[in-house]
Amino acid sequence: FDKVEFIFYTDIVTLIIMLPFWVIFEGVMDSFVQLCQIDLLCLLLLNGVTQIGQVLFAFCVLVSVTNLSFSVFSVTKRVVVIVGSVLYFGNLVSGWSVVGLILSVGGVMLYIKTKYDLQKGEL
């Protein structure tokens, strides 16, 4: 399989696995009525397209960088998403969540500094 075929087949399997759960927990009639609304169909299509784009982007990035760099990038993405959702939705944040975010950001900054120092030959 190439990357695109792999993504296609995993998405089909995911749909097959998740569709019964959606019908069971959302209700058959309510789900069908909602599915017929054009707004929901557009949102589902947008979700699918952006998910496939994100996975393709991740594959392309993973090929061009080391696993550690990709992991750091992934942590940075999660921190940005969490902070963005807190700011946008106004969710309350516990003290432990703040500590976790500070540790995540601090770890990313230390990684970037260490990588820069290695490239300059200071370490």
CSV table of N, CA and C in Angstrom, one decimal:
chain,number,residue,atom,x,y,z
A,1,PHE,N,0.8,-1.2,0.0
A,1,PHE,CA,0.0,0.0,0.0
A,1,PHE,C,0.9,1.2,0.0
A,2,ASP,N,0.4,2.3,-0.7
A,2,ASP,CA,1.1,3.6,-0.5
A,2,ASP,C,0.3,4.4,0.5
A,3,LYS,N,0.7,5.6,0.8
A,3,LYS,CA,0.1,6.3,1.9
A,3,LYS,C,-1.4,6.6,1.7
A,4,VAL,N,-1.7,7.0,0.5
A,4,VAL,CA,-3.1,7.4,0.3
A,4,VAL,C,-4.0,6.1,0.4
A,5,GLU,N,-3.6,5.0,-0.2
A,5,GLU,CA,-4.4,3.8,-0.1
A,5,GLU,C,-4.5,3.4,1.4
A,6,PHE,N,-3.5,3.5,2.1
A,6,PHE,CA,-3.5,3.1,3.6
A,6,PHE,C,-4.5,4.0,4.3
A,7,ILE,N,-4.5,5.3,4.1
A,7,ILE,CA,-5.4,6.2,4.7
A,7,ILE,C,-6.9,5.8,4.3
A,8,PHE,N,-7.1,5.6,3.0
A,8,PHE,CA,-8.4,5.2,2.5
A,8,PHE,C,-9.0,4.0,3.2
A,9,TYR,N,-8.2,2.9,3.3
A,9,TYR,CA,-8.7,1.7,3.8
A,9,TYR,C,-8.9,1.8,5.4
A,10,THR,N,-8.0,2.5,6.0
A,10,THR,CA,-8.2,2.7,7.5
A,10,THR,C,-9.5,3.6,7.8
A,11,ASP,N,-9.7,4.5,6.9
A,11,ASP,CA,-10.9,5.4,7.1
A,11,ASP,C,-12.2,4.5,6.8
A,12,ILE,N,-12.2,3.6,5.8
A,12,ILE,CA,-13.3,2.8,5.6
A,12,ILE,C,-13.6,1.8,6.8
A,13,VAL,N,-12.5,1.2,7.3
A,13,VAL,CA,-12.7,0.4,8.4
A,13,VAL,C,-13.2,1.1,9.6
A,14,THR,N,-12.7,2.3,9.9
A,14,THR,CA,-13.2,3.2,11.0
A,14,THR,C,-14.6,3.5,10.8
A,15,LEU,N,-15.1,3.8,9.6
A,15,LEU,CA,-16.5,4.1,9.3
A,15,LEU,C,-17.3,2.9,9.7
A,16,ILE,N,-16.9,1.7,9.2
A,16,ILE,CA,-17.6,0.5,9.5
A,16,ILE,C,-17.7,0.2,11.0
A,17,ILE,N,-16.7,0.4,11.7
A,17,ILE,CA,-16.7,0.1,13.1
A,17,ILE,C,-17.5,1.2,13.9
A,18,MET,N,-17.4,2.4,13.5
A,18,MET,CA,-18.1,3.5,14.3
A,18,MET,C,-19.5,3.7,13.9
A,19,LEU,N,-20.0,3.4,12.7
A,19,LEU,CA,-21.3,3.6,12.3
A,19,LEU,C,-22.4,2.9,13.2
A,20,PRO,N,-22.2,1.7,13.6
A,20,PRO,CA,-23.2,1.1,14.5
A,20,PRO,C,-23.3,1.8,15.9
A,21,PHE,N,-22.1,2.2,16.4
A,21,PHE,CA,-22.1,2.9,17.6
A,21,PHE,C,-22.9,4.3,17.5
A,22,TRP,N,-22.7,4.9,16.4
A,22,TRP,CA,-23.4,6.2,16.2
A,22,TRP,C,-24.9,5.9,16.1
A,23,VAL,N,-25.4,4.9,15.4
A,23,VAL,CA,-26.8,4.6,15.3
A,23,VAL,C,-27.3,4.2,16.6
A,24,ILE,N,-26.6,3.4,17.4
A,24,ILE,CA,-27.1,2.9,18.7
A,24,ILE,C,-27.2,4.0,19.7
A,25,PHE,N,-26.2,4.8,19.8
A,25,PHE,CA,-26.2,5.8,20.9
A,25,PHE,C,-26.9,7.1,20.5
A,26,GLU,N,-27.0,7.4,19.2
A,26,GLU,CA,-27.8,8.6,18.8
A,26,GLU,C,-29.2,8.3,18.4
A,27,GLY,N,-29.5,7.1,18.2
A,27,GLY,CA,-30.9,6.8,17.8
A,27,GLY,C,-31.1,6.7,16.3
A,28,VAL,N,-31.7,5.7,15.8
A,28,VAL,CA,-31.8,5.5,14.4
A,28,VAL,C,-32.6,6.7,13.7
A,29,MET,N,-33.8,7.0,14.2
A,29,MET,CA,-34.6,8.0,13.6
A,29,MET,C,-34.0,9.4,13.7
A,30,ASP,N,-33.5,9.8,14.9
A,30,ASP,CA,-32.9,11.1,15.1
A,30,ASP,C,-31.7,11.2,14.2
A,31,SER,N,-30.9,10.2,14.1
A,31,SER,CA,-29.7,10.3,13.3
A,31,SER,C,-30.0,10.4,11.8
A,32,PHE,N,-31.0,9.7,11.4
A,32,PHE,CA,-31.4,9.8,9.9
A,32,PHE,C,-32.0,11.2,9.6
A,33,VAL,N,-32.8,11.7,10.5
A,33,VAL,CA,-33.4,13.0,10.2
A,33,VAL,C,-32.2,14.1,10.2
A,34,GLN,N,-31.3,14.0,11.2
A,34,GLN,CA,-30.2,14.9,11.2
A,34,GLN,C,-29.3,14.8,10.0
A,35,LEU,N,-29.1,13.5,9.6
A,35,LEU,CA,-28.2,13.3,8.5
A,35,LEU,C,-28.7,13.9,7.2
A,36,CYS,N,-30.0,14.0,7.1
A,36,CYS,CA,-30.6,14.5,5.9
A,36,CYS,C,-30.5,16.1,5.8
A,37,GLN,N,-30.1,16.7,6.9
A,37,GLN,CA,-29.9,18.1,6.9
A,37,GLN,C,-28.6,18.5,6.2
A,38,ILE,N,-28.6,19.5,5.3
A,38,ILE,CA,-27.5,19.8,4.5
A,38,ILE,C,-26.3,20.4,5.3
A,39,ASP,N,-26.6,21.1,6.4
A,39,ASP,CA,-25.6,21.6,7.2
A,39,ASP,C,-24.7,20.5,7.8
A,40,LEU,N,-25.4,19.5,8.3
A,40,LEU,CA,-24.7,18.4,9.0
A,40,LEU,C,-23.9,17.6,7.9
A,41,LEU,N,-24.4,17.4,6.7
A,41,LEU,CA,-23.6,16.7,5.7
A,41,LEU,C,-22.4,17.5,5.3
A,42,CYS,N,-22.5,18.8,5.2
A,42,CYS,CA,-21.4,19.7,4.9
A,42,CYS,C,-20.3,19.6,6.0
A,43,LEU,N,-20.8,19.6,7.3
A,43,LEU,CA,-19.8,19.5,8.4
A,43,LEU,C,-19.1,18.1,8.4
A,44,LEU,N,-19.9,17.1,8.2
A,44,LEU,CA,-19.3,15.7,8.1
A,44,LEU,C,-18.3,15.6,7.0
A,45,LEU,N,-18.6,16.2,5.8
A,45,LEU,CA,-17.6,16.2,4.7
A,45,LEU,C,-16.4,17.0,5.0
A,46,LEU,N,-16.6,18.2,5.6
A,46,LEU,CA,-15.4,19.0,6.0
A,46,LEU,C,-14.6,18.3,7.0
A,47,ASN,N,-15.2,17.6,8.0
A,47,ASN,CA,-14.4,16.8,9.0
A,47,ASN,C,-13.6,15.7,8.3
A,48,GLY,N,-14.2,15.0,7.4
A,48,GLY,CA,-13.5,14.0,6.7
A,48,GLY,C,-12.3,14.5,5.9
A,49,VAL,N,-12.6,15.5,5.2
A,49,VAL,CA,-11.5,16.1,4.3
A,49,VAL,C,-10.3,16.6,5.2
A,50,THR,N,-10.7,17.3,6.3
A,50,THR,CA,-9.6,17.9,7.1
A,50,THR,C,-8.8,16.8,7.8
A,51,GLN,N,-9.5,15.7,8.2
A,51,GLN,CA,-8.9,14.5,8.9
A,51,GLN,C,-7.9,13.9,7.9
A,52,ILE,N,-8.3,13.7,6.7
A,52,ILE,CA,-7.4,13.0,5.7
A,52,ILE,C,-6.2,14.0,5.4
A,53,GLY,N,-6.5,15.3,5.3
A,53,GLY,CA,-5.4,16.2,5.1
A,53,GLY,C,-4.4,16.2,6.3
A,54,GLN,N,-4.9,16.1,7.5
A,54,GLN,CA,-4.0,16.1,8.7
A,54,GLN,C,-3.2,14.8,8.7
A,55,VAL,N,-3.8,13.7,8.3
A,55,VAL,CA,-3.0,12.4,8.3
A,55,VAL,C,-2.0,12.5,7.2
A,56,LEU,N,-2.3,13.0,6.0
A,56,LEU,CA,-1.3,13.1,4.9
A,56,LEU,C,-0.2,14.0,5.3
A,57,PHE,N,-0.5,15.1,5.9
A,57,PHE,CA,0.5,16.1,6.4
A,57,PHE,C,1.4,15.4,7.4
A,58,ALA,N,0.8,14.6,8.3
A,58,ALA,CA,1.6,13.9,9.3
A,58,ALA,C,2.6,12.9,8.7
A,59,PHE,N,2.1,12.2,7.7
A,59,PHE,CA,3.0,11.3,7.0
A,59,PHE,C,4.1,12.0,6.3
A,60,CYS,N,3.8,13.1,5.6
A,60,CYS,CA,4.8,13.8,4.9
A,60,CYS,C,5.9,14.4,5.8
A,61,VAL,N,5.4,14.9,7.0
A,61,VAL,CA,6.3,15.5,7.9
A,61,VAL,C,7.2,14.4,8.6
A,62,LEU,N,6.6,13.3,8.9
A,62,LEU,CA,7.3,12.2,9.5
A,62,LEU,C,8.4,11.7,8.7
A,63,VAL,N,8.2,11.7,7.3
A,63,VAL,CA,9.2,11.2,6.4
A,63,VAL,C,10.4,12.2,6.4
A,64,SER,N,10.2,13.5,6.6
A,64,SER,CA,11.2,14.5,6.4
A,64,SER,C,11.9,14.8,7.7
A,65,VAL,N,11.4,14.4,8.9
A,65,VAL,CA,12.1,14.8,10.2
A,65,VAL,C,12.2,13.5,11.0
A,66,THR,N,13.0,13.7,12.1
A,66,THR,CA,13.2,12.5,13.0
A,66,THR,C,12.0,12.3,13.8
A,67,ASN,N,11.9,11.1,14.4
A,67,ASN,CA,10.7,10.7,15.2
A,67,ASN,C,10.6,11.7,16.4
A,68,LEU,N,11.8,12.0,17.0
A,68,LEU,CA,11.7,12.9,18.2
A,68,LEU,C,11.2,14.3,17.8
A,69,SER,N,11.7,14.8,16.7
A,69,SER,CA,11.2,16.1,16.2
A,69,SER,C,9.7,16.1,15.9
A,70,PHE,N,9.2,15.0,15.3
A,70,PHE,CA,7.8,14.9,15.1
A,70,PHE,C,7.0,14.8,16.4
A,71,SER,N,7.5,14.1,17.4
A,71,SER,CA,6.9,14.0,18.7
A,71,SER,C,6.8,15.4,19.3
A,72,VAL,N,7.9,16.2,19.3
A,72,VAL,CA,7.9,17.5,19.8
A,72,VAL,C,6.8,18.4,19.1
A,73,PHE,N,6.8,18.3,17.8
A,73,PHE,CA,5.8,19.0,17.0
A,73,PHE,C,4.4,18.6,17.4
A,74,SER,N,4.2,17.3,17.7
A,74,SER,CA,2.8,16.9,18.1
A,74,SER,C,2.5,17.4,19.5
A,75,VAL,N,3.4,17.5,20.4
A,75,VAL,CA,3.1,18.1,21.7
A,75,VAL,C,2.8,19.5,21.6
A,76,THR,N,3.6,20.2,20.7
A,76,THR,CA,3.3,21.7,20.5
A,76,THR,C,1.9,21.9,20.0
A,77,LYS,N,1.5,21.0,19.0
A,77,LYS,CA,0.2,21.1,18.4
A,77,LYS,C,-0.9,20.9,19.5
A,78,ARG,N,-0.7,19.9,20.4
A,78,ARG,CA,-1.7,19.7,21.4
A,78,ARG,C,-1.8,20.9,22.4
A,79,VAL,N,-0.6,21.5,22.7
A,79,VAL,CA,-0.6,22.6,23.6
A,79,VAL,C,-1.4,23.8,23.0
A,80,VAL,N,-1.2,24.0,21.7
A,80,VAL,CA,-1.8,25.1,21.0
A,80,VAL,C,-3.4,24.9,21.0
A,81,VAL,N,-3.8,23.6,20.7
A,81,VAL,CA,-5.2,23.3,20.7
A,81,VAL,C,-5.8,23.5,22.1
A,82,ILE,N,-5.2,23.0,23.1
A,82,ILE,CA,-5.7,23.2,24.5
A,82,ILE,C,-5.8,24.6,24.9
A,83,VAL,N,-4.8,25.4,24.6
A,83,VAL,CA,-4.8,26.8,25.0
A,83,VAL,C,-5.9,27.5,24.2
A,84,GLY,N,-5.9,27.2,22.9
A,84,GLY,CA,-6.9,27.8,22.0
A,84,GLY,C,-8.3,27.5,22.5
A,85,SER,N,-8.6,26.3,22.9
A,85,SER,CA,-9.9,25.9,23.3
A,85,SER,C,-10.3,26.6,24.6
A,86,VAL,N,-9.3,26.7,25.5
A,86,VAL,CA,-9.5,27.4,26.8
A,86,VAL,C,-9.9,28.9,26.6
A,87,LEU,N,-9.1,29.5,25.7
A,87,LEU,CA,-9.4,30.9,25.4
A,87,LEU,C,-10.7,31.1,24.7
A,88,TYR,N,-11.0,30.2,23.7
A,88,TYR,CA,-12.2,30.4,22.9
A,88,TYR,C,-13.5,30.1,23.7
A,89,PHE,N,-13.5,28.9,24.4
A,89,PHE,CA,-14.7,28.5,25.1
A,89,PHE,C,-14.7,29.0,26.5
A,90,GLY,N,-13.6,29.5,27.0
A,90,GLY,CA,-13.6,30.0,28.4
A,90,GLY,C,-13.7,28.9,29.5
A,91,ASN,N,-13.2,27.8,29.1
A,91,ASN,CA,-13.2,26.6,30.1
A,91,ASN,C,-12.4,27.0,31.3
A,92,LEU,N,-12.8,26.5,32.5
A,92,LEU,CA,-12.0,26.6,33.7
A,92,LEU,C,-10.8,25.6,33.6
A,93,VAL,N,-9.6,26.1,34.1
A,93,VAL,CA,-8.4,25.3,34.0
A,93,VAL,C,-8.0,25.0,35.4
A,94,SER,N,-7.7,23.7,35.8
A,94,SER,CA,-7.2,23.4,37.1
A,94,SER,C,-5.7,23.7,37.2
A,95,GLY,N,-5.3,23.8,38.4
A,95,GLY,CA,-3.8,24.1,38.6
A,95,GLY,C,-2.9,23.0,38.0
A,96,TRP,N,-3.4,21.7,38.1
A,96,TRP,CA,-2.6,20.7,37.5
A,96,TRP,C,-2.5,20.8,36.0
A,97,SER,N,-3.6,21.3,35.4
A,97,SER,CA,-3.6,21.5,33.9
A,97,SER,C,-2.6,22.6,33.5
A,98,VAL,N,-2.5,23.6,34.3
A,98,VAL,CA,-1.5,24.7,34.1
A,98,VAL,C,-0.1,24.2,34.2
A,99,VAL,N,0.1,23.4,35.3
A,99,VAL,CA,1.4,22.8,35.5
A,99,VAL,C,1.8,21.9,34.3
A,100,GLY,N,0.9,21.1,33.8
A,100,GLY,CA,1.1,20.3,32.6
A,100,GLY,C,1.4,21.1,31.4
A,101,LEU,N,0.7,22.2,31.2
A,101,LEU,CA,1.0,23.0,30.0
A,101,LEU,C,2.4,23.7,30.1
A,102,ILE,N,2.7,24.1,31.3
A,102,ILE,CA,4.0,24.7,31.5
A,102,ILE,C,5.1,23.7,31.3
A,103,LEU,N,5.0,22.5,31.8
A,103,LEU,CA,6.0,21.4,31.5
A,103,LEU,C,6.1,21.1,30.0
A,104,SER,N,5.0,21.1,29.3
A,104,SER,CA,5.0,20.8,27.9
A,104,SER,C,5.7,21.9,27.1
A,105,VAL,N,5.4,23.1,27.4
A,105,VAL,CA,6.0,24.2,26.7
A,105,VAL,C,7.5,24.3,27.1
A,106,GLY,N,7.8,24.1,28.4
A,106,GLY,CA,9.2,24.1,28.8
A,106,GLY,C,10.0,23.0,28.2
A,107,GLY,N,9.4,21.8,28.0
A,107,GLY,CA,10.1,20.7,27.4
A,107,GLY,C,10.4,21.0,25.9
A,108,VAL,N,9.4,21.6,25.2
A,108,VAL,CA,9.6,22.0,23.8
A,108,VAL,C,10.7,23.0,23.7
A,109,MET,N,10.7,24.0,24.6
A,109,MET,CA,11.7,25.1,24.5
A,109,MET,C,13.1,24.5,24.8
A,110,LEU,N,13.2,23.6,25.8
A,110,LEU,CA,14.5,23.0,26.0
A,110,LEU,C,15.0,22.2,24.9
A,111,TYR,N,14.1,21.4,24.2
A,111,TYR,CA,14.5,20.7,23.1
A,111,TYR,C,15.0,21.6,22.0
A,112,ILE,N,14.3,22.6,21.7
A,112,ILE,CA,14.7,23.6,20.6
A,112,ILE,C,16.1,24.2,21.0
A,113,LYS,N,16.3,24.6,22.2
A,113,LYS,CA,17.5,25.2,22.6
A,113,LYS,C,18.7,24.2,22.5
A,114,THR,N,18.4,22.9,22.9
A,114,THR,CA,19.5,21.9,22.9
A,114,THR,C,19.8,21.6,21.4
A,115,LYS,N,18.8,21.5,20.6
A,115,LYS,CA,19.1,21.3,19.1
A,115,LYS,C,19.9,22.4,18.5
A,116,TYR,N,19.5,23.6,18.9
A,116,TYR,CA,20.3,24.8,18.4
A,116,TYR,C,21.7,24.8,18.8
A,117,ASP,N,21.9,24.5,20.1
A,117,ASP,CA,23.3,24.4,20.7
A,117,ASP,C,24.1,23.3,20.0
A,118,LEU,N,23.5,22.2,19.7
A,118,LEU,CA,24.2,21.1,19.0
A,118,LEU,C,24.6,21.5,17.6
A,119,GLN,N,23.8,22.3,16.9
A,119,GLN,CA,24.1,22.7,15.6
A,119,GLN,C,25.2,23.7,15.6
A,120,LYS,N,25.2,24.5,16.7
A,120,LYS,CA,26.3,25.5,16.8
A,120,LYS,C,27.6,24.9,17.3
A,121,GLY,N,27.5,23.7,17.8
A,121,GLY,CA,28.7,23.0,18.3
A,121,GLY,C,29.1,23.4,19.7
A,122,GLU,N,28.1,23.9,20.5
A,122,GLU,CA,28.4,24.3,21.9
A,122,GLU,C,28.3,23.2,22.8
A,123,LEU,N,27.7,22.1,22.4
A,123,LEU,CA,27.5,20.9,23.4
A,123,LEU,C,28.4,19.8,22.9
